JSON list of C-alpha atoms in Angstrom, two decimals:
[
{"chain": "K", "resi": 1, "resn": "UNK", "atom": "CA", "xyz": [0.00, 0.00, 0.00]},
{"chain": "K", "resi": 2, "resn": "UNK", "atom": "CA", "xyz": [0.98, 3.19, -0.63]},
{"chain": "K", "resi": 3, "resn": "UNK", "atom": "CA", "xyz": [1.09, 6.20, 2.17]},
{"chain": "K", "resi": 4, "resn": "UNK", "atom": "CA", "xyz": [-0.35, 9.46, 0.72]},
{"chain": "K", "resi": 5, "resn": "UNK", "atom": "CA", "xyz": [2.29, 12.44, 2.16]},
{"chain": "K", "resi": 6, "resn": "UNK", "atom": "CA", "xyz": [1.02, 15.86, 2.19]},
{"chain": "K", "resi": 7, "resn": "UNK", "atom": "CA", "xyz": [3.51, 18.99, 1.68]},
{"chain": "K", "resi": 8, "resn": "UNK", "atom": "CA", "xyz": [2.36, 22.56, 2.95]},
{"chain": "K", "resi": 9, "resn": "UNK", "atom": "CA", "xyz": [4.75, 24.71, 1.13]},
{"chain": "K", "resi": 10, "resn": "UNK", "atom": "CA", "xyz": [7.05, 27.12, 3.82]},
{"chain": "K", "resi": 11, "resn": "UNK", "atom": "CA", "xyz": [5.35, 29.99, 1.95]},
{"chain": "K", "resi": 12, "resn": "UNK", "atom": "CA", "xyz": [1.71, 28.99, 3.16]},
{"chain": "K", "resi": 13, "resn": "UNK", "atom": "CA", "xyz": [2.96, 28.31, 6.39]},
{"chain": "K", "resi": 14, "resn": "UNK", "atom": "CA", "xyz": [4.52, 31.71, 6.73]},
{"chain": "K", "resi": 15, "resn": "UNK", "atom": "CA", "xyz": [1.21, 33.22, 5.31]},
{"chain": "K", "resi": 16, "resn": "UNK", "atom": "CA", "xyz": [-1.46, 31.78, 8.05]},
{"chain": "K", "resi": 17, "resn": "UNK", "atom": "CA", "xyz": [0.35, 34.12, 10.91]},
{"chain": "K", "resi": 18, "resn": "UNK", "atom": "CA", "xyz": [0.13, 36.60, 8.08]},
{"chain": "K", "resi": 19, "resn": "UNK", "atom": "CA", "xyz": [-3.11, 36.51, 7.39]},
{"chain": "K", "resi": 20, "resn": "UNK", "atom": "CA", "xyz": [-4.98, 36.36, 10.73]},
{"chain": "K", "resi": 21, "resn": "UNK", "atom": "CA", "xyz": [-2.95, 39.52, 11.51]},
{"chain": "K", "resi": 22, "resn": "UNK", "atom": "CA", "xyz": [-4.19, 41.53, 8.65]},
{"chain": "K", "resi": 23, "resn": "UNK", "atom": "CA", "xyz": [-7.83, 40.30, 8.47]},
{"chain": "K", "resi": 24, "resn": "UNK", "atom": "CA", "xyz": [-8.17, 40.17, 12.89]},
{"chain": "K", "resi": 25, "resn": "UNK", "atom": "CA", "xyz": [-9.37, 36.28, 11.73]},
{"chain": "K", "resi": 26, "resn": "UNK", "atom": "CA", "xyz": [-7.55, 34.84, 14.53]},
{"chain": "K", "resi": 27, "resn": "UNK", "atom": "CA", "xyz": [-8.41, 37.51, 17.02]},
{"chain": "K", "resi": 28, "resn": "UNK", "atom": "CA", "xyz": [-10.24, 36.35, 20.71]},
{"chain": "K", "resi": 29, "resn": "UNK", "atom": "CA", "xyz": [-13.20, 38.69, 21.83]},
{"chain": "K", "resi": 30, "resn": "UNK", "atom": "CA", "xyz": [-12.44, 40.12, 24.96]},
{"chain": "K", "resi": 31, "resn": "UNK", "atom": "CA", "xyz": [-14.98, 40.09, 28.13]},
{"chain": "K", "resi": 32, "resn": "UNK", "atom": "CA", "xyz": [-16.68, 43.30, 28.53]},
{"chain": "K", "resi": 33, "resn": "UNK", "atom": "CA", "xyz": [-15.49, 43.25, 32.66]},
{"chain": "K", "resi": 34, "resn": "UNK", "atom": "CA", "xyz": [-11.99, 42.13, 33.09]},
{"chain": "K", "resi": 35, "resn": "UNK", "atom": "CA", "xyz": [-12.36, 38.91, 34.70]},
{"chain": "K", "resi": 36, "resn": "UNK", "atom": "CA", "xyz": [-10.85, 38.73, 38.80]},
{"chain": "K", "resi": 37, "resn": "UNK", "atom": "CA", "xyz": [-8.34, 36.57, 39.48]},
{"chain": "K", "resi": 38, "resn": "UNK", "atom": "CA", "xyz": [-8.50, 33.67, 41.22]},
{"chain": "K", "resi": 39, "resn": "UNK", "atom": "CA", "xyz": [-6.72, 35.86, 44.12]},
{"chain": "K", "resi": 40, "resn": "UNK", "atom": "CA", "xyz": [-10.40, 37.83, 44.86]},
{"chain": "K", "resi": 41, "resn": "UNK", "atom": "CA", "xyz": [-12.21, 34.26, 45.94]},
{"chain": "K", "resi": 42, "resn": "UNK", "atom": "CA", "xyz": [-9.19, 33.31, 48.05]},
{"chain": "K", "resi": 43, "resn": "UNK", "atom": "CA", "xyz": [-9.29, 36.90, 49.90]},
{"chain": "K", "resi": 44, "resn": "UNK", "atom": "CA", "xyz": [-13.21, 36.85, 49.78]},
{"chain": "K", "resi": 45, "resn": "UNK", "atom": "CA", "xyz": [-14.77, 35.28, 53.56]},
{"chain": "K", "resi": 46, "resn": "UNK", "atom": "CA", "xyz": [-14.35, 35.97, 57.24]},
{"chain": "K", "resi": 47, "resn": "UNK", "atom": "CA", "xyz": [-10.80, 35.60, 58.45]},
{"chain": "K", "resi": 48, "resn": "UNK", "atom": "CA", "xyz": [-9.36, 35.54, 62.17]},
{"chain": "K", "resi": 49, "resn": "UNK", "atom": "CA", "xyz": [-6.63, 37.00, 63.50]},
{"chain": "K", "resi": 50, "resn": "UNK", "atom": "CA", "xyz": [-4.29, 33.94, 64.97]},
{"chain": "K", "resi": 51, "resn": "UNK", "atom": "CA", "xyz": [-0.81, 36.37, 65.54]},
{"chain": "K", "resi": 52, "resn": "UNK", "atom": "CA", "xyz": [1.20, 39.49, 64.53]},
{"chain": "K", "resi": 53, "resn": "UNK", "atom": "CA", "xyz": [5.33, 38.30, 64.44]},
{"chain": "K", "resi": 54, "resn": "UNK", "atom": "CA", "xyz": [7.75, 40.29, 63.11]},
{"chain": "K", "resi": 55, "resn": "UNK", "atom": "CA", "xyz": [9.24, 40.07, 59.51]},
{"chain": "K", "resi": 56, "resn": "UNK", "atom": "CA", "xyz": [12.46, 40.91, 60.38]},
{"chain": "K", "resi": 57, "resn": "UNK", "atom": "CA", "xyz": [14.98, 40.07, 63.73]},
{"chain": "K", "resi": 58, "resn": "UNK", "atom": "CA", "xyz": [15.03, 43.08, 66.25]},
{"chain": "K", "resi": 59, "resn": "UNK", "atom": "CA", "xyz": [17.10, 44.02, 69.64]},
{"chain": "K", "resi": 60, "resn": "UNK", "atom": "CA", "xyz": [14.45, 44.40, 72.34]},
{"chain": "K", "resi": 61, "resn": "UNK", "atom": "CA", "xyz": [16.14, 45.58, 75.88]},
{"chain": "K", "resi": 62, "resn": "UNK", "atom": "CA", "xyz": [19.81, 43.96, 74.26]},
{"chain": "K", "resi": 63, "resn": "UNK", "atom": "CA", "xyz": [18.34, 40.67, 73.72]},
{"chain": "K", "resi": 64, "resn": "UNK", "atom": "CA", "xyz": [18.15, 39.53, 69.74]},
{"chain": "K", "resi": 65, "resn": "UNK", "atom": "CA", "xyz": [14.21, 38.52, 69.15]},
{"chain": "K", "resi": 66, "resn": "UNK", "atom": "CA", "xyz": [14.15, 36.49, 65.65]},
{"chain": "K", "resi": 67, "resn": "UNK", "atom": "CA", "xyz": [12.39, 37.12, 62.86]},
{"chain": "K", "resi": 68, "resn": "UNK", "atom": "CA", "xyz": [8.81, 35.26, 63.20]},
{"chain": "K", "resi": 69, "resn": "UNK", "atom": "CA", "xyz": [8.26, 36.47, 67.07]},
{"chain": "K", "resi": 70, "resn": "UNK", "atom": "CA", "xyz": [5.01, 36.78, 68.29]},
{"chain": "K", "resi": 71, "resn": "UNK", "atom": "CA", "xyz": [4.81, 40.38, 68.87]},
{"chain": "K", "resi": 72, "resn": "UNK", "atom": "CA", "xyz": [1.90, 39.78, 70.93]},
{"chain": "K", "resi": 73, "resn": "UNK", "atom": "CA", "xyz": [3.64, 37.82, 73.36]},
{"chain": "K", "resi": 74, "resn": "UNK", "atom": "CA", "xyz": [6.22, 40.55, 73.92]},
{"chain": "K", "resi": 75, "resn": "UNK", "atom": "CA", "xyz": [3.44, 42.72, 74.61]},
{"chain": "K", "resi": 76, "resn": "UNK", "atom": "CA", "xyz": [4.24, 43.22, 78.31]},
{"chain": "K", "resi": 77, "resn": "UNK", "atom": "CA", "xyz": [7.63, 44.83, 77.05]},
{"chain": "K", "resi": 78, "resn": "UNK", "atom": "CA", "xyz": [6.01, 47.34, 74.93]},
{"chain": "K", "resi": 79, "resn": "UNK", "atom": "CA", "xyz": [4.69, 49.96, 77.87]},
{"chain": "K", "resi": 80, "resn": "UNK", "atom": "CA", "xyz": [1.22, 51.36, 76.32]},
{"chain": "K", "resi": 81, "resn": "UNK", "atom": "CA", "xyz": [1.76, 50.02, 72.56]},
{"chain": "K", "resi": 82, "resn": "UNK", "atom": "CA", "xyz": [1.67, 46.76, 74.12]},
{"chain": "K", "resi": 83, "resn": "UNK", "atom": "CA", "xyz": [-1.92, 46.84, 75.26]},
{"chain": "K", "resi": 84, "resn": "UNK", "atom": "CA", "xyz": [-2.93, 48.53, 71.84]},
{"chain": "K", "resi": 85, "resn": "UNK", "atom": "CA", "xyz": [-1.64, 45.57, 70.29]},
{"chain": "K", "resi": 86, "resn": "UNK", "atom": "CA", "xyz": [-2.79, 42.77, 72.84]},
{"chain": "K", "resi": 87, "resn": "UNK", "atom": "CA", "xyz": [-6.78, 44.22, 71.75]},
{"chain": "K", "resi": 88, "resn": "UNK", "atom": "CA", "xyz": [-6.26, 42.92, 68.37]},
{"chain": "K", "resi": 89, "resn": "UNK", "atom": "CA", "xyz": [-5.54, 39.45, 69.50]},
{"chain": "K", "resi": 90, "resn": "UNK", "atom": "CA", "xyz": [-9.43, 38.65, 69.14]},
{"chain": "K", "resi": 91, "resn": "UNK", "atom": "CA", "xyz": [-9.77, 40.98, 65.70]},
{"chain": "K", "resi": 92, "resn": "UNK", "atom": "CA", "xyz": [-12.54, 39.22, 62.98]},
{"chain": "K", "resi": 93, "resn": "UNK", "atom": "CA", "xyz": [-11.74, 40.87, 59.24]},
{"chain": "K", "resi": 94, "resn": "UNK", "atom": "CA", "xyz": [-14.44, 40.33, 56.85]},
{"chain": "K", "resi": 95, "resn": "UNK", "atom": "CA", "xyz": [-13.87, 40.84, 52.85]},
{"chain": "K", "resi": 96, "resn": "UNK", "atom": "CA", "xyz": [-16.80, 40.53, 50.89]},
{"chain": "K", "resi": 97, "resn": "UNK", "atom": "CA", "xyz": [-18.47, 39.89, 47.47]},
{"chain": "K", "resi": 98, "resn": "UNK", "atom": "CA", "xyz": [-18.89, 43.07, 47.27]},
{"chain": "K", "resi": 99, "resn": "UNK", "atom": "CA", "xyz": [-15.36, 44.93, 47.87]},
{"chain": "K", "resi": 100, "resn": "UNK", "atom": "CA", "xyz": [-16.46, 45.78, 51.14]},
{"chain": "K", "resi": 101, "resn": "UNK", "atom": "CA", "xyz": [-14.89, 45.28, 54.21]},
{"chain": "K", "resi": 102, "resn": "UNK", "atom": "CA", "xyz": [-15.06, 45.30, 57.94]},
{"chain": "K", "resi": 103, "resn": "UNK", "atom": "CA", "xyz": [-13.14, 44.29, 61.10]},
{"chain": "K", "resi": 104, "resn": "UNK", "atom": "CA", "xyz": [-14.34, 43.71, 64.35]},
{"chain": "K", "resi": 105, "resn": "UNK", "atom": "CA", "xyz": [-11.96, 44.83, 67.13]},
{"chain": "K", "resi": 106, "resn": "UNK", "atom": "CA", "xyz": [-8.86, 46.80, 67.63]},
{"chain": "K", "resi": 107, "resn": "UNK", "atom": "CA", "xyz": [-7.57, 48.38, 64.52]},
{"chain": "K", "resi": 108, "resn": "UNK", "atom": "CA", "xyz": [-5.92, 51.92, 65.98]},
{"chain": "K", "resi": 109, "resn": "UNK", "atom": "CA", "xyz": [-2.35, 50.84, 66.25]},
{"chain": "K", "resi": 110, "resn": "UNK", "atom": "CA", "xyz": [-1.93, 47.72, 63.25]},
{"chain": "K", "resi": 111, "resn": "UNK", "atom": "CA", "xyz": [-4.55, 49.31, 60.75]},
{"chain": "K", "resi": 112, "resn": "UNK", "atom": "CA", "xyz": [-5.07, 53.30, 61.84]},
{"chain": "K", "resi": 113, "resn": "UNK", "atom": "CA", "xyz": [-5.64, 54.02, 58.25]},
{"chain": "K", "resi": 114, "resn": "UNK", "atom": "CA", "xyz": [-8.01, 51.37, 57.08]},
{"chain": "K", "resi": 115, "resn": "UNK", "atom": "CA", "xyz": [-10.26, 51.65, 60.39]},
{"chain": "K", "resi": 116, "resn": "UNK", "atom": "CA", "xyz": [-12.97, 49.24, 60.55]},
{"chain": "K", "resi": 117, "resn": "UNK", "atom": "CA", "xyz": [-14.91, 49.33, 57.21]},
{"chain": "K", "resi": 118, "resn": "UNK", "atom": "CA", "xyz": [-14.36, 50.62, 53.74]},
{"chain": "K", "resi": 119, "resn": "UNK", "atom": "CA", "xyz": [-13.99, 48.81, 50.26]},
{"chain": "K", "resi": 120, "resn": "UNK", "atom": "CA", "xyz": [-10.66, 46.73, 49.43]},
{"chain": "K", "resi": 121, "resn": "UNK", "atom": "CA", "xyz": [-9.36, 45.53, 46.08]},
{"chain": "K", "resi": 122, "resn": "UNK", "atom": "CA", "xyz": [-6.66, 43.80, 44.68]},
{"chain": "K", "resi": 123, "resn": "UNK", "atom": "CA", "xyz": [-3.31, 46.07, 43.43]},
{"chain": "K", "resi": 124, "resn": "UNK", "atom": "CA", "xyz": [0.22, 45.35, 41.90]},
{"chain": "K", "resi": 125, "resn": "UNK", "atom": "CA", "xyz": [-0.41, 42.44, 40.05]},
{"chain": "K", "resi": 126, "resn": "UNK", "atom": "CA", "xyz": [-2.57, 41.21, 42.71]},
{"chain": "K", "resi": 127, "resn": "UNK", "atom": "CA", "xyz": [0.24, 41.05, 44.93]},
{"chain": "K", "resi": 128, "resn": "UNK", "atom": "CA", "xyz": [-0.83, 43.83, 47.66]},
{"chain": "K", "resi": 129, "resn": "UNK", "atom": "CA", "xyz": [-4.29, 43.85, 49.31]},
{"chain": "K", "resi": 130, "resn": "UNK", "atom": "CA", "xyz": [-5.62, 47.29, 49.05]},
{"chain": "K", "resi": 131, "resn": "UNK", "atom": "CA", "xyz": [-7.62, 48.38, 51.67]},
{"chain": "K", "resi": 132, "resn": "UNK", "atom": "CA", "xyz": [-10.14, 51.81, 51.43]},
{"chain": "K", "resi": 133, "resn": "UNK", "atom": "CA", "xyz": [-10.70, 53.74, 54.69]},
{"chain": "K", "resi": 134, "resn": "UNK", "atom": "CA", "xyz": [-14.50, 55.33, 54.97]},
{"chain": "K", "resi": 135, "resn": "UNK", "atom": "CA", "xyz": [-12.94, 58.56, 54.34]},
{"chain": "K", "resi": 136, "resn": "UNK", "atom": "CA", "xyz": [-11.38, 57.02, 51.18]},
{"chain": "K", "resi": 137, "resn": "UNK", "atom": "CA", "xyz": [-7.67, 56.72, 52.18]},
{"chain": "K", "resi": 138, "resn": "UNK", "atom": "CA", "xyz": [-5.77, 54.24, 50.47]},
{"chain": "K", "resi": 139, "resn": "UNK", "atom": "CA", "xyz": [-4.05, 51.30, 53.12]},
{"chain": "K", "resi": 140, "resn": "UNK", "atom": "CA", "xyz": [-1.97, 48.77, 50.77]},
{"chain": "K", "resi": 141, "resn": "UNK", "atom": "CA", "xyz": [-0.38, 45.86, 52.49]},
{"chain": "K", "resi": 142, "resn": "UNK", "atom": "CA", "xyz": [1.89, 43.41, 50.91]},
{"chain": "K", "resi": 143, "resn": "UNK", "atom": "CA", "xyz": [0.54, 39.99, 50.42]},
{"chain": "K", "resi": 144, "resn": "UNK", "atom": "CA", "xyz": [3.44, 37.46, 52.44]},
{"chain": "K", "resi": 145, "resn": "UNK", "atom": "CA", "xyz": [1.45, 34.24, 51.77]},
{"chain": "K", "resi": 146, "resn": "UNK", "atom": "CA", "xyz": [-2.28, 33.16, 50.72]},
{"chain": "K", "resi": 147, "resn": "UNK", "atom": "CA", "xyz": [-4.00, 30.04, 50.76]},
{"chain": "K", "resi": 148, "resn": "UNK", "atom": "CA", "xyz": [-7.56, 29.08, 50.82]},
{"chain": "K", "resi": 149, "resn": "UNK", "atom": "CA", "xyz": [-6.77, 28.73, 54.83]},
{"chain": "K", "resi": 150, "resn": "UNK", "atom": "CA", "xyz": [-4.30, 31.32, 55.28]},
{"chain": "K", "resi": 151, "resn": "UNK", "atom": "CA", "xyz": [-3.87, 35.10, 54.49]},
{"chain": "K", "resi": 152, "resn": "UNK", "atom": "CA", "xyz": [-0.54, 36.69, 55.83]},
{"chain": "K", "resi": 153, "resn": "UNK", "atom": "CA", "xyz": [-0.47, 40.62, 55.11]},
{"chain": "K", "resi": 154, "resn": "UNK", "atom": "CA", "xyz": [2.79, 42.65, 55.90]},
{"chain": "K", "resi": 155, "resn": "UNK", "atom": "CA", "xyz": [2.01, 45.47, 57.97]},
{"chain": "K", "resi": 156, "resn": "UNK", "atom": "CA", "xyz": [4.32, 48.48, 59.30]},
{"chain": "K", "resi": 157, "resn": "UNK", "atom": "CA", "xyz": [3.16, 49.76, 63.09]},
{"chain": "K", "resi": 158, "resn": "UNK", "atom": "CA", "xyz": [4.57, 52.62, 65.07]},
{"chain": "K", "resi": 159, "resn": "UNK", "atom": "CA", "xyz": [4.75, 50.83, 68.76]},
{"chain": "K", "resi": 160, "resn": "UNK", "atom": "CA", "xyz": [4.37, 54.22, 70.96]},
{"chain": "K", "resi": 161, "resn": "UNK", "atom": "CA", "xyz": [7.68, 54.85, 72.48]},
{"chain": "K", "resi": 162, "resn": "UNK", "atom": "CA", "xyz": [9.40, 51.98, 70.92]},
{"chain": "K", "resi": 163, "resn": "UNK", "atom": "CA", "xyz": [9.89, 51.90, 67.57]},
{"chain": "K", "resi": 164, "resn": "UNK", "atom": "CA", "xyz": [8.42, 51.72, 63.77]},
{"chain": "K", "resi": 165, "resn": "UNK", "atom": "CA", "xyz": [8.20, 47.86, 63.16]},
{"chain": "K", "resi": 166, "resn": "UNK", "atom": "CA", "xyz": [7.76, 45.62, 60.09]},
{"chain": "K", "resi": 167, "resn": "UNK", "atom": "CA", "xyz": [5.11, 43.05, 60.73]},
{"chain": "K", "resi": 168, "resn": "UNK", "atom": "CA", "xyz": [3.25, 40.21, 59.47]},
{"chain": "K", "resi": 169, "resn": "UNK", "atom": "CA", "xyz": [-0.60, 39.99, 60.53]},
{"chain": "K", "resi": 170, "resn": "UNK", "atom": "CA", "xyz": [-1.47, 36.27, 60.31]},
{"chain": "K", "resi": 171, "resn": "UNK", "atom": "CA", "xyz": [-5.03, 35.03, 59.56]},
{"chain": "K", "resi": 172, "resn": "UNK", "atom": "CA", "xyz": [-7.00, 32.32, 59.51]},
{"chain": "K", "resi": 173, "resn": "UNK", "atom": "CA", "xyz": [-10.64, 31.16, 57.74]}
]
């Protein structure tokens, strides 16, 4: 038996790409809404707060405290700041369908932009979570890590008395 061979010419080959460029032929529609990625249903529920540690190692009274600390459990060395950050420990942060958001609990020494309510969006390749006071002031925070369990935002707090800190606000669904 013979085996029939069919030859495309280079020419015809070179003329497809050609051709869908100059007639749009080969052209997708795009959606009328830019679709969300899949970054907005991760972010989207009710999330807990389980810690604050710090994203970098500091010198607290001359001792080294790593990177990862619970700042909330060296509260009791932070004078006044400590207590301010101690209230969050119970904090509930809703983000909804919507773009909305809320928090229940302390948010005047980790979130003193933000507040309690106000819209929030993904920013930066969907890399920070942007977060719209009431009085519509912008509050980005870094994403460090998501998961459909886990949501760690970066976070930079002025501890009265002690010092501007980098931090990591842990939560939980």
């Amino acid at each position: 038996p013979t085996l029939m061979r069919f030859f495309i010419p280079p020419y015809l080959l070179f003329m497809l790409p050609v051709f869908c460029l100059l007639t749009g032929a080969c052209k997708k529609d795009k959606p009328a809404t830019p679709l969300k990625s899949p970054k907005y249903d991760l972010v989207k529920g009710t999330w807990k707060q389980q810690d604050i540690v710090l994203a970098v190692d500091v010198k607290l009274n001359k001792k080294n405290i790593p990177k990862g600390s619970s700042i909330l459990a060296l509260a009791p060395l932070l004078g006044p700041g400590g207590a301010q950050l101690t209230c969050t420990a119970d904090n509930t942060y809703r983000f909804n369908e919507d773009g909305s958001f809320t928090i229940e609990g302390c948010t005047t020494l980790i979130l003193p932009v933000a507040g309690n309510s106000g819209t929030w969006n993904l920013d930066v390749h969907d890399s920070v979570l942007k977060l719209v006071s009431a009085k519509s002031e912008n509050d980005p925070h870094w994403i460090e890590n998501i998961s459909s369990t886990n949501l760690d935002l970066s976070l930079t707090v002025t501890i009265p008395g002690v010092a501007t800190v980098p931090l990591i606000l842990k939560l939980k669904k």
